[in-house]
Tab-separated table of C-alpha atoms and ligand atoms in Angstrom:
chain	number	residue	atom	x	y	z
U	1	UNK	CA	-17.960	6.829	-13.957
U	2	UNK	CA	-15.893	3.476	-13.418
U	3	UNK	CA	-15.465	3.329	-9.804
U	4	UNK	CA	-13.217	1.651	-7.764
U	5	UNK	CA	-13.781	-1.880	-7.274
U	6	UNK	CA	-13.246	-1.896	-3.889
U	7	UNK	CA	-15.436	1.455	-3.404
U	8	UNK	CA	-18.175	-1.299	-5.707
U	9	UNK	CA	-17.707	-4.268	-3.112
U	10	UNK	CA	-18.041	-2.254	0.082
U	11	UNK	CA	-21.499	-0.244	-1.811
U	12	UNK	CA	-22.982	-3.901	-3.235
U	13	UNK	CA	-22.126	-5.417	0.114
U	14	UNK	CA	-23.840	-2.556	2.498
U	15	UNK	CA	-26.870	-2.721	0.004
U	16	UNK	CA	-27.448	-6.306	0.881
U	17	UNK	CA	-26.727	-6.025	4.183
U	18	UNK	CA	-27.708	-2.282	4.598
U	19	UNK	CA	-25.859	-1.812	7.930
U	20	UNK	CA	-22.219	-2.770	8.744
U	21	UNK	CA	-19.122	-1.815	11.178
U	22	UNK	CA	-15.496	-0.873	9.360
U	23	UNK	CA	-14.753	-4.695	11.248
U	24	UNK	CA	-17.633	-6.520	9.925
U	25	UNK	CA	-16.801	-5.154	6.147
U	26	UNK	CA	-13.435	-5.651	6.531
U	27	UNK	CA	-13.852	-9.361	7.713
U	28	UNK	CA	-16.745	-9.914	5.027
U	29	UNK	CA	-14.678	-9.019	2.052
U	30	UNK	CA	-10.823	-9.746	2.990
U	31	UNK	CA	-9.460	-6.219	2.894
U	32	UNK	CA	-7.445	-4.311	5.371
U	33	UNK	CA	-8.901	-1.928	8.078
U	34	UNK	CA	-7.461	1.447	6.691
U	35	UNK	CA	-8.495	-0.168	3.112
U	36	UNK	CA	-12.013	0.154	3.832
U	37	UNK	CA	-11.823	3.285	6.059
U	38	UNK	CA	-10.625	5.152	2.826
U	39	UNK	CA	-13.186	3.904	0.565
U	40	UNK	CA	-15.916	4.158	3.257
U	41	UNK	CA	-14.617	7.548	3.715
U	42	UNK	CA	-15.027	8.182	0.008
U	43	UNK	CA	-18.378	7.254	-0.049
U	44	UNK	CA	-19.756	9.001	2.499
U	45	UNK	CA	-18.318	12.309	1.255
U	46	UNK	CA	-20.255	11.628	-2.048
U	47	UNK	CA	-23.509	10.746	-0.042
U	48	UNK	CA	-23.898	7.404	-0.525
U	49	UNK	CA	-23.048	5.662	2.745
U	50	UNK	CA	-23.831	7.659	6.027
U	51	UNK	CA	-22.625	6.928	9.546
U	52	UNK	CA	-25.072	6.220	12.208
U	53	UNK	CA	-25.281	4.989	15.469
U	54	UNK	CA	-22.739	2.586	17.386
U	55	UNK	CA	-22.341	-1.110	17.225
U	56	UNK	CA	-21.922	-4.191	19.461
U	57	UNK	CA	-17.915	-4.153	20.704
U	58	UNK	CA	-16.487	-7.156	23.000
U	59	UNK	CA	-14.531	-3.967	24.762
U	60	UNK	CA	-12.438	-1.080	24.006
U	61	UNK	CA	-13.837	1.673	21.327
U	62	UNK	CA	-17.287	1.271	19.992
U	63	UNK	CA	-17.021	0.637	16.334
U	64	UNK	CA	-19.207	3.252	14.205
U	65	UNK	CA	-21.818	1.886	11.636
U	66	UNK	CA	-22.198	2.490	8.292
U	67	UNK	CA	-25.767	2.799	6.740
U	68	UNK	CA	-26.504	2.535	2.830
U	69	UNK	CA	-28.687	4.818	1.877
U	70	UNK	CA	-31.089	3.876	-1.107
U	71	UNK	CA	-32.213	7.450	-1.903
U	72	UNK	CA	-29.214	8.934	-2.389
U	73	UNK	CA	-29.238	8.261	-6.071
U	74	UNK	CA	-31.781	7.639	-8.539
U	75	UNK	CA	-32.263	5.969	-12.125
U	76	UNK	CA	-35.152	6.768	-15.074
U	77	UNK	CA	-36.466	3.749	-17.203
U	78	UNK	CA	-38.240	4.726	-20.110
U	79	UNK	CA	-39.986	2.016	-21.984
U	80	UNK	CA	-41.225	2.542	-25.642
U	81	UNK	CA	-43.619	0.150	-27.146
U	82	UNK	CA	-46.055	0.567	-30.081
U	83	UNK	CA	-48.773	0.877	-27.680
U	84	UNK	CA	-47.100	3.363	-25.123
U	85	UNK	CA	-44.186	5.468	-23.641
U	86	UNK	CA	-43.999	4.649	-19.791
U	87	UNK	CA	-41.284	6.187	-17.741
U	88	UNK	CA	-40.667	5.491	-14.095
U	89	UNK	CA	-37.937	6.891	-11.561
U	90	UNK	CA	-36.467	4.238	-9.018
U	91	UNK	CA	-33.794	4.839	-6.498
U	92	UNK	CA	-30.542	2.376	-5.546
U	93	UNK	CA	-32.970	-0.152	-4.125
U	94	UNK	CA	-35.049	-0.285	-7.638
U	95	UNK	CA	-37.812	0.778	-5.534
U	96	UNK	CA	-40.427	2.503	-8.298
U	97	UNK	CA	-40.869	6.056	-6.493
U	98	UNK	CA	-42.893	7.487	-9.694
U	99	UNK	CA	-44.405	6.172	-12.700
U	100	UNK	CA	-45.620	7.880	-15.893
U	101	UNK	CA	-47.333	7.005	-18.751
U	102	UNK	CA	-48.734	8.360	-22.266
U	103	UNK	CA	-50.306	7.066	-25.527
U	104	UNK	CA	-50.785	8.658	-28.506
U	105	UNK	CA	-48.035	8.300	-30.263
U	106	UNK	CA	-46.720	9.595	-33.760
U	107	UNK	CA	-43.690	7.483	-35.016
U	108	UNK	CA	-42.996	9.738	-37.502
U	109	UNK	CA	-42.346	12.238	-35.264
U	110	UNK	CA	-39.943	10.587	-32.684
U	111	UNK	CA	-38.437	14.106	-31.769
U	112	UNK	CA	-41.469	15.013	-30.237
U	113	UNK	CA	-41.763	11.666	-28.300
U	114	UNK	CA	-38.475	12.369	-26.875
U	115	UNK	CA	-39.218	15.681	-25.982
U	116	UNK	CA	-42.327	14.728	-24.345
U	117	UNK	CA	-40.390	12.026	-22.111
U	118	UNK	CA	-37.683	14.774	-21.074
U	119	UNK	CA	-40.440	16.916	-19.752
U	120	UNK	CA	-42.102	14.475	-17.825
U	121	UNK	CA	-38.632	13.654	-16.100
U	122	UNK	CA	-38.539	17.224	-15.855
U	123	UNK	CA	-41.666	17.283	-13.857
U	124	UNK	CA	-41.255	14.174	-12.054
U	125	UNK	CA	-37.689	15.061	-10.432
U	126	UNK	CA	-39.139	18.507	-9.280
U	127	UNK	CA	-42.468	16.360	-7.910
U	128	UNK	CA	-39.854	14.640	-5.560
U	129	UNK	CA	-37.416	17.764	-5.221
U	130	UNK	CA	-34.741	15.281	-6.714
U	131	UNK	CA	-31.858	17.067	-8.101
U	132	UNK	CA	-29.518	16.689	-11.083
U	133	UNK	CA	-26.646	15.652	-9.753
U	134	UNK	CA	-28.721	12.823	-7.693
U	135	UNK	CA	-29.679	11.539	-11.154
U	136	UNK	CA	-27.347	8.572	-12.583
U	137	UNK	CA	-28.841	8.451	-16.158
U	138	UNK	CA	-31.402	6.950	-18.100
U	139	UNK	CA	-32.557	3.806	-19.750
U	140	UNK	CA	-33.703	3.242	-22.212
U	141	UNK	CA	-36.061	0.099	-23.227
U	142	UNK	CA	-36.442	-0.394	-27.154
U	143	UNK	CA	-38.541	-3.172	-29.169
U	144	UNK	CA	-36.168	-3.590	-31.847
U	145	UNK	CA	-31.951	-3.950	-32.090
U	146	UNK	CA	-30.166	-1.500	-31.041
U	147	UNK	CA	-26.270	-0.916	-30.737
U	148	UNK	CA	-26.089	0.732	-27.325
U	149	UNK	CA	-22.182	2.037	-27.880
U	150	UNK	CA	-23.453	4.304	-30.321
U	151	UNK	CA	-26.959	4.926	-28.413
U	152	UNK	CA	-28.541	3.912	-31.963
U	153	UNK	CA	-32.021	2.137	-32.639
U	154	UNK	CA	-30.716	-0.016	-35.554
U	155	UNK	CA	-34.193	-0.945	-36.251
U	156	UNK	CA	-37.944	-1.539	-34.760
U	157	UNK	CA	-40.118	-2.886	-37.774
U	158	UNK	CA	-43.046	-2.393	-34.818
U	159	UNK	CA	-42.624	1.079	-34.898
U	160	UNK	CA	-41.684	2.079	-38.169
U	161	UNK	CA	-38.294	3.432	-37.257
U	162	UNK	CA	-34.602	2.230	-38.595
U	163	UNK	CA	-31.245	3.966	-37.647
U	164	UNK	CA	-32.085	6.493	-34.773
U	165	UNK	CA	-29.718	7.983	-33.258
U	166	UNK	CA	-31.673	8.411	-30.205
U	167	UNK	CA	-29.049	8.887	-27.395
U	168	UNK	CA	-27.710	11.980	-29.486
U	169	UNK	CA	-31.435	13.240	-29.854
U	170	UNK	CA	-32.312	12.640	-26.394
U	171	UNK	CA	-29.331	14.209	-25.396
U	172	UNK	CA	-30.571	17.428	-26.711
U	173	UNK	CA	-33.567	17.794	-24.483
U	174	UNK	CA	-32.353	16.085	-21.145
U	175	UNK	CA	-28.975	16.275	-19.642
U	176	UNK	CA	-27.546	13.192	-18.358
U	177	UNK	CA	-25.715	9.637	-18.923
U	178	UNK	CA	-28.139	7.972	-21.537
U	179	UNK	CA	-28.646	4.105	-21.979
U	180	UNK	CA	-30.157	1.994	-24.857
U	181	UNK	CA	-30.817	-1.913	-24.896
U	182	UNK	CA	-33.513	-4.126	-26.656
U	183	UNK	CA	-36.765	-4.618	-24.466
U	184	UNK	CA	-36.217	-8.565	-24.176
U	185	UNK	CA	-32.480	-7.654	-23.133
U	186	UNK	CA	-33.654	-5.330	-21.067
U	187	UNK	CA	-36.291	-7.743	-19.051
U	188	UNK	CA	-33.928	-10.223	-18.932
U	189	UNK	CA	-31.043	-8.254	-17.358
U	190	UNK	CA	-33.828	-7.003	-15.040
U	191	UNK	CA	-34.814	-10.488	-14.279
U	192	UNK	CA	-30.973	-11.577	-13.770
U	193	UNK	CA	-30.403	-8.669	-11.492
U	194	UNK	CA	-33.527	-8.462	-9.328
U	195	UNK	CA	-35.897	-11.530	-10.097
U	196	UNK	CA	-36.236	-14.974	-10.973
U	197	UNK	CA	-32.635	-15.345	-12.731
U	198	UNK	CA	-30.584	-14.253	-9.995
U	199	UNK	CA	-30.398	-18.074	-8.848
U	200	UNK	CA	-30.389	-19.275	-12.724
U	201	UNK	CA	-27.321	-19.515	-14.704
U	202	UNK	CA	-28.332	-20.330	-18.094
U	203	UNK	CA	-32.084	-18.759	-19.214
U	204	UNK	CA	-34.190	-17.824	-22.155
U	205	UNK	CA	-36.105	-14.381	-21.497
U	206	UNK	CA	-39.226	-14.578	-23.794
U	207	UNK	CA	-41.108	-11.283	-23.754
U	208	UNK	CA	-44.909	-12.160	-25.244
U	209	UNK	CA	-46.430	-9.036	-25.966
U	210	UNK	CA	-47.559	-7.201	-29.671
U	211	UNK	CA	-44.352	-8.977	-30.855
U	212	UNK	CA	-42.016	-11.961	-29.730
U	213	UNK	CA	-38.606	-10.762	-27.930
U	214	UNK	CA	-35.924	-12.902	-26.189
U	215	UNK	CA	-33.027	-12.367	-24.195
U	216	UNK	CA	-30.608	-14.899	-23.674
U	217	UNK	CA	-28.557	-15.289	-20.253
U	218	UNK	CA	-25.703	-17.955	-20.356
U	219	UNK	CA	-24.016	-18.128	-17.319
U	220	UNK	CA	-24.916	-15.353	-15.446
U	221	UNK	CA	-24.438	-13.105	-18.671
U	222	UNK	CA	-26.549	-11.025	-21.405
U	223	UNK	CA	-25.605	-12.542	-24.756
U	224	UNK	CA	-25.995	-10.484	-27.187
U	225	UNK	CA	-24.220	-11.750	-29.969
U	226	UNK	CA	-21.410	-9.800	-32.329
U	227	UNK	CA	-24.314	-7.856	-33.792
U	228	UNK	CA	-26.119	-7.364	-30.823
U	229	UNK	CA	-29.393	-9.638	-32.509
U	230	UNK	CA	-28.654	-12.714	-30.595
U	231	UNK	CA	-32.220	-13.846	-30.039
U	232	UNK	CA	-34.218	-12.503	-32.528
U	233	UNK	CA	-36.226	-15.535	-31.974
U	234	UNK	CA	-39.467	-13.742	-32.716
U	235	UNK	CA	-38.606	-13.274	-36.558
U	236	UNK	CA	-37.010	-17.100	-37.029
U	237	UNK	CA	-39.125	-18.946	-39.684
U	238	UNK	CA	-42.299	-20.374	-38.424
U	239	UNK	CA	-43.865	-21.295	-41.618
U	240	UNK	CA	-42.014	-21.085	-44.834
U	241	UNK	CA	-44.225	-18.965	-47.029
U	242	UNK	CA	-46.216	-17.437	-44.584
U	243	UNK	CA	-47.374	-14.664	-43.518
U	244	UNK	CA	-45.581	-11.557	-44.647
U	245	UNK	CA	-43.582	-9.707	-41.584
U	246	UNK	CA	-43.008	-6.152	-41.210
U	247	UNK	CA	-39.223	-7.243	-41.471
U	248	UNK	CA	-39.383	-8.246	-45.056
U	249	UNK	CA	-39.353	-12.151	-44.419
U	250	UNK	CA	-42.358	-14.724	-44.355
U	251	UNK	CA	-43.377	-17.132	-41.648
U	252	UNK	CA	-42.022	-15.074	-38.516
U	253	UNK	CA	-42.762	-16.734	-35.228
U	254	UNK	CA	-44.214	-13.923	-33.541
U	255	UNK	CA	-47.150	-13.510	-36.354
U	256	UNK	CA	-48.348	-16.659	-35.247
U	257	UNK	CA	-47.725	-16.144	-31.367
U	258	UNK	CA	-47.886	-12.704	-30.177
U	259	UNK	CA	-51.021	-11.406	-28.302
U	260	UNK	CA	-51.966	-9.178	-31.237
U	261	UNK	CA	-52.412	-12.412	-33.204
U	262	UNK	CA	-54.097	-14.169	-30.446
U	263	UNK	CA	-56.185	-11.411	-29.936
U	264	UNK	CA	-56.878	-10.585	-34.047
U	265	UNK	CA	-57.604	-14.354	-34.319
U	266	UNK	CA	-60.371	-14.444	-31.757
U	267	UNK	CA	-61.942	-11.250	-33.232
U	268	UNK	CA	-62.141	-12.944	-36.793
U	269	UNK	CA	-63.663	-15.846	-35.485
U	270	UNK	CA	-65.899	-13.886	-33.420
U	271	UNK	CA	-66.794	-11.579	-36.536
U	272	UNK	CA	-67.577	-14.775	-38.663
U	273	UNK	CA	-70.254	-15.514	-36.115
U	274	UNK	CA	-71.186	-11.789	-36.248
U	275	UNK	CA	-70.797	-11.440	-32.245
U	276	UNK	CA	-69.355	-8.082	-30.806
U	277	UNK	CA	-66.051	-8.109	-31.570
U	278	UNK	CA	-64.458	-5.479	-29.104
U	279	UNK	CA	-61.833	-7.754	-27.334
U	280	UNK	CA	-59.122	-7.509	-25.022
U	281	UNK	CA	-56.554	-9.896	-23.611
U	282	UNK	CA	-58.574	-9.595	-20.575
U	283	UNK	CA	-62.103	-10.113	-22.120
U	284	UNK	CA	-60.669	-12.981	-23.973
U	285	UNK	CA	-59.476	-14.580	-20.545
U	286	UNK	CA	-62.392	-13.938	-19.105
U	287	UNK	CA	-64.171	-15.666	-22.256
U	288	UNK	CA	-62.047	-19.027	-21.456
U	289	UNK	CA	-62.829	-18.688	-18.110
U	290	UNK	CA	-66.078	-19.361	-19.256
U	291	UNK	CA	-65.707	-22.272	-20.919
U	292	UNK	CA	-66.176	-20.394	-24.516
U	293	UNK	CA	-65.937	-23.531	-27.051
U	294	UNK	CA	-64.147	-20.535	-29.761
U	295	UNK	CA	-62.046	-19.134	-27.083
U	296	UNK	CA	-61.000	-22.254	-26.461
U	297	UNK	CA	-60.077	-23.106	-29.836
U	298	UNK	CA	-58.186	-19.903	-31.020
U	299	UNK	CA	-56.431	-20.457	-27.290
U	300	UNK	CA	-55.093	-24.320	-28.353
U	301	UNK	CA	-54.097	-22.667	-31.789
U	302	UNK	CA	-52.422	-20.210	-30.285
U	303	UNK	CA	-50.214	-22.522	-28.039
U	304	UNK	CA	-49.332	-25.006	-30.542
U	305	UNK	CA	-47.421	-22.129	-32.451
U	306	UNK	CA	-46.280	-20.429	-28.858
U	307	UNK	CA	-44.609	-24.402	-28.148
U	308	UNK	CA	-43.438	-24.999	-31.328
U	309	UNK	CA	-40.885	-21.772	-30.855
U	310	UNK	CA	-40.493	-22.657	-27.497
U	311	UNK	CA	-39.619	-26.598	-28.397
U	312	UNK	CA	-37.020	-24.689	-30.918
U	313	UNK	CA	-35.381	-22.570	-28.749
U	314	UNK	CA	-34.816	-25.738	-25.896
U	315	UNK	CA	-33.454	-27.953	-28.606
U	316	UNK	CA	-30.740	-24.592	-29.343
U	317	UNK	CA	-29.646	-23.599	-26.041
U	318	UNK	CA	-30.599	-26.357	-23.607
U	319	UNK	CA	-31.501	-23.844	-21.136
U	320	UNK	CA	-32.337	-24.671	-17.155
U	321	UNK	CA	-35.272	-22.352	-18.014
U	322	UNK	CA	-37.742	-20.331	-19.873
U	323	UNK	CA	-39.200	-17.006	-17.961
U	324	UNK	CA	-42.038	-16.235	-20.203
U	325	UNK	CA	-43.033	-12.042	-19.788
U	326	UNK	CA	-44.839	-9.682	-21.272
U	327	UNK	CA	-48.442	-9.182	-21.818
U	328	UNK	CA	-49.477	-12.702	-21.428
U	329	UNK	CA	-47.297	-12.951	-18.192
U	330	UNK	CA	-50.477	-11.493	-16.559
U	331	UNK	CA	-52.373	-15.089	-17.133
U	332	UNK	CA	-50.494	-17.397	-15.812
U	333	UNK	CA	-52.980	-19.505	-15.053
U	334	UNK	CA	-53.992	-20.083	-18.007
U	335	UNK	CA	-50.534	-20.031	-19.912
U	336	UNK	CA	-48.311	-22.708	-17.609
U	337	UNK	CA	-50.249	-26.052	-17.178
U	338	UNK	CA	-51.130	-25.734	-20.681
U	339	UNK	CA	-47.919	-24.986	-22.589
U	340	UNK	CA	-46.052	-27.128	-19.798
U	341	UNK	CA	-48.273	-29.812	-20.989
U	342	UNK	CA	-47.843	-29.229	-24.948
U	343	UNK	CA	-44.068	-28.182	-25.075
U	344	UNK	CA	-43.160	-31.588	-22.910
U	345	UNK	CA	-45.150	-34.111	-25.320
U	346	UNK	CA	-42.626	-37.103	-26.024
U	347	UNK	CA	-39.725	-36.799	-27.822
U	348	UNK	CA	-36.207	-38.195	-28.374
U	349	UNK	CA	-34.325	-35.236	-26.792
U	350	UNK	CA	-36.112	-33.875	-23.700
U	351	UNK	CA	-38.682	-34.381	-20.959
U	352	UNK	CA	-40.497	-32.795	-18.226
U	353	UNK	CA	-37.987	-31.025	-15.903
U	354	UNK	CA	-34.697	-31.079	-17.988
U	355	UNK	CA	-35.858	-27.571	-18.636
U	356	UNK	CA	-38.181	-25.807	-16.565
U	357	UNK	CA	-41.053	-23.102	-17.804
U	358	UNK	CA	-41.414	-20.337	-15.580
U	359	UNK	CA	-43.325	-16.847	-15.141
U	360	UNK	CA	-41.580	-13.531	-14.744
U	361	UNK	CA	-41.328	-12.714	-11.104
U	362	UNK	CA	-41.159	-8.990	-12.139
U	363	UNK	CA	-44.149	-9.408	-14.878
U	364	UNK	CA	-44.712	-6.089	-16.947
U	365	UNK	CA	-42.248	-4.416	-15.052
U	366	UNK	CA	-39.547	-6.856	-16.241
U	367	UNK	CA	-38.406	-4.724	-18.979
U	368	UNK	CA	-38.561	-0.881	-17.443
U	369	UNK	CA	-37.048	-2.060	-14.444
U	370	UNK	CA	-34.209	-3.230	-16.439
U	371	UNK	CA	-34.059	-0.348	-18.434
U	372	UNK	CA	-33.424	1.248	-15.010
U	373	UNK	CA	-30.476	-0.589	-14.013
U	374	UNK	CA	-28.673	-0.011	-16.875
U	375	UNK	CA	-27.230	3.623	-15.601
U	376	UNK	CA	-26.625	2.138	-11.964
U	377	UNK	CA	-23.969	-0.853	-14.102
U	378	UNK	CA	-21.380	1.236	-13.097
U	379	UNK	CA	-21.632	2.207	-9.273
U	380	UNK	CA	-23.430	-1.005	-8.154
U	381	UNK	CA	-22.277	-3.956	-10.650
U	382	UNK	CA	-19.007	-5.884	-10.078
U	383	UNK	CA	-18.499	-7.754	-13.336
U	384	UNK	CA	-20.065	-7.077	-16.516
U	385	UNK	CA	-22.973	-8.624	-16.655
U	386	UNK	CA	-23.340	-8.351	-20.427
U	387	UNK	CA	-21.328	-10.349	-23.739
B	1	ZN	ZN1	-40.473	-11.151	-39.024
């Protein structure tokens, strides 16, 4: 569904302002009253707007107020990672109306996982009494490279999946337009549309979870590159001849700076001292807060690796902002001061303040909200935000 651009302008304006008269819309958008009236009537007929109340008038007939209806359409976001599958249902204001997740994932049977996702969605629609025609579509966030035009997951080493025609497979279980996107790109798109990046033009979104992904935003557009692989910083070589990566190369950044690595290094150091080793991110930061010297040592080493990668990104792209998201972003108080200090050690190229290091405002929801925005692109977004 490609919308008339005037209808998009009206919808976008009303989403922001919530209610306006046709006269006000005409003034703000610089469109004639008949153009506003024709397009508004189409949007009312489709249930996206409604007439309600009477506006102020300086005399003569009082104008009718037109209202935005956030619950006129809905969208699903699905975030698939090696740890879990999460599904959300959002309205046009990106409010999360329902959320479901499941674990116990066997990626050798992706068909079964897709079927479970579809079953959950059907149940969510029944619970909220949402009809199929009100669902704009489903946006998938995937931990790997994707061909979003062909709907193919090209490769996701962490899931052991290669060349999966995900869009086609999922269509067999759920009938709605289906969109797919890389997880860090989806998160960058979420931040760009709803979060911290609304005002920022050049930024790199870093998702630090079990791996490291990145989304690059240049002048307000998501930059994906010729083969849709831009931003695979997690697999840039940090240590020549370093650890073997699932991608086939050695010494990739994410092998040294992912959350998984942080935890496994801490576990290994505790094991060497024969201490209990059931460690989560939460318990690690508890230990760090308690002044545990082993936790401090592992944290410092980890931050050195994380820092080197971020410094390389700053030298390559010179962005306004590095937005840190993913699991690690929940521990902002520990992360930001230490990271800033390390990144801006004296060097010939940049100093503190040249690039801001900030934490994702959408936190753990950045990726999945970005995914759920994909089906709304044709309805609400004026410009193509993805290059
Ligand atoms: Zn790699």
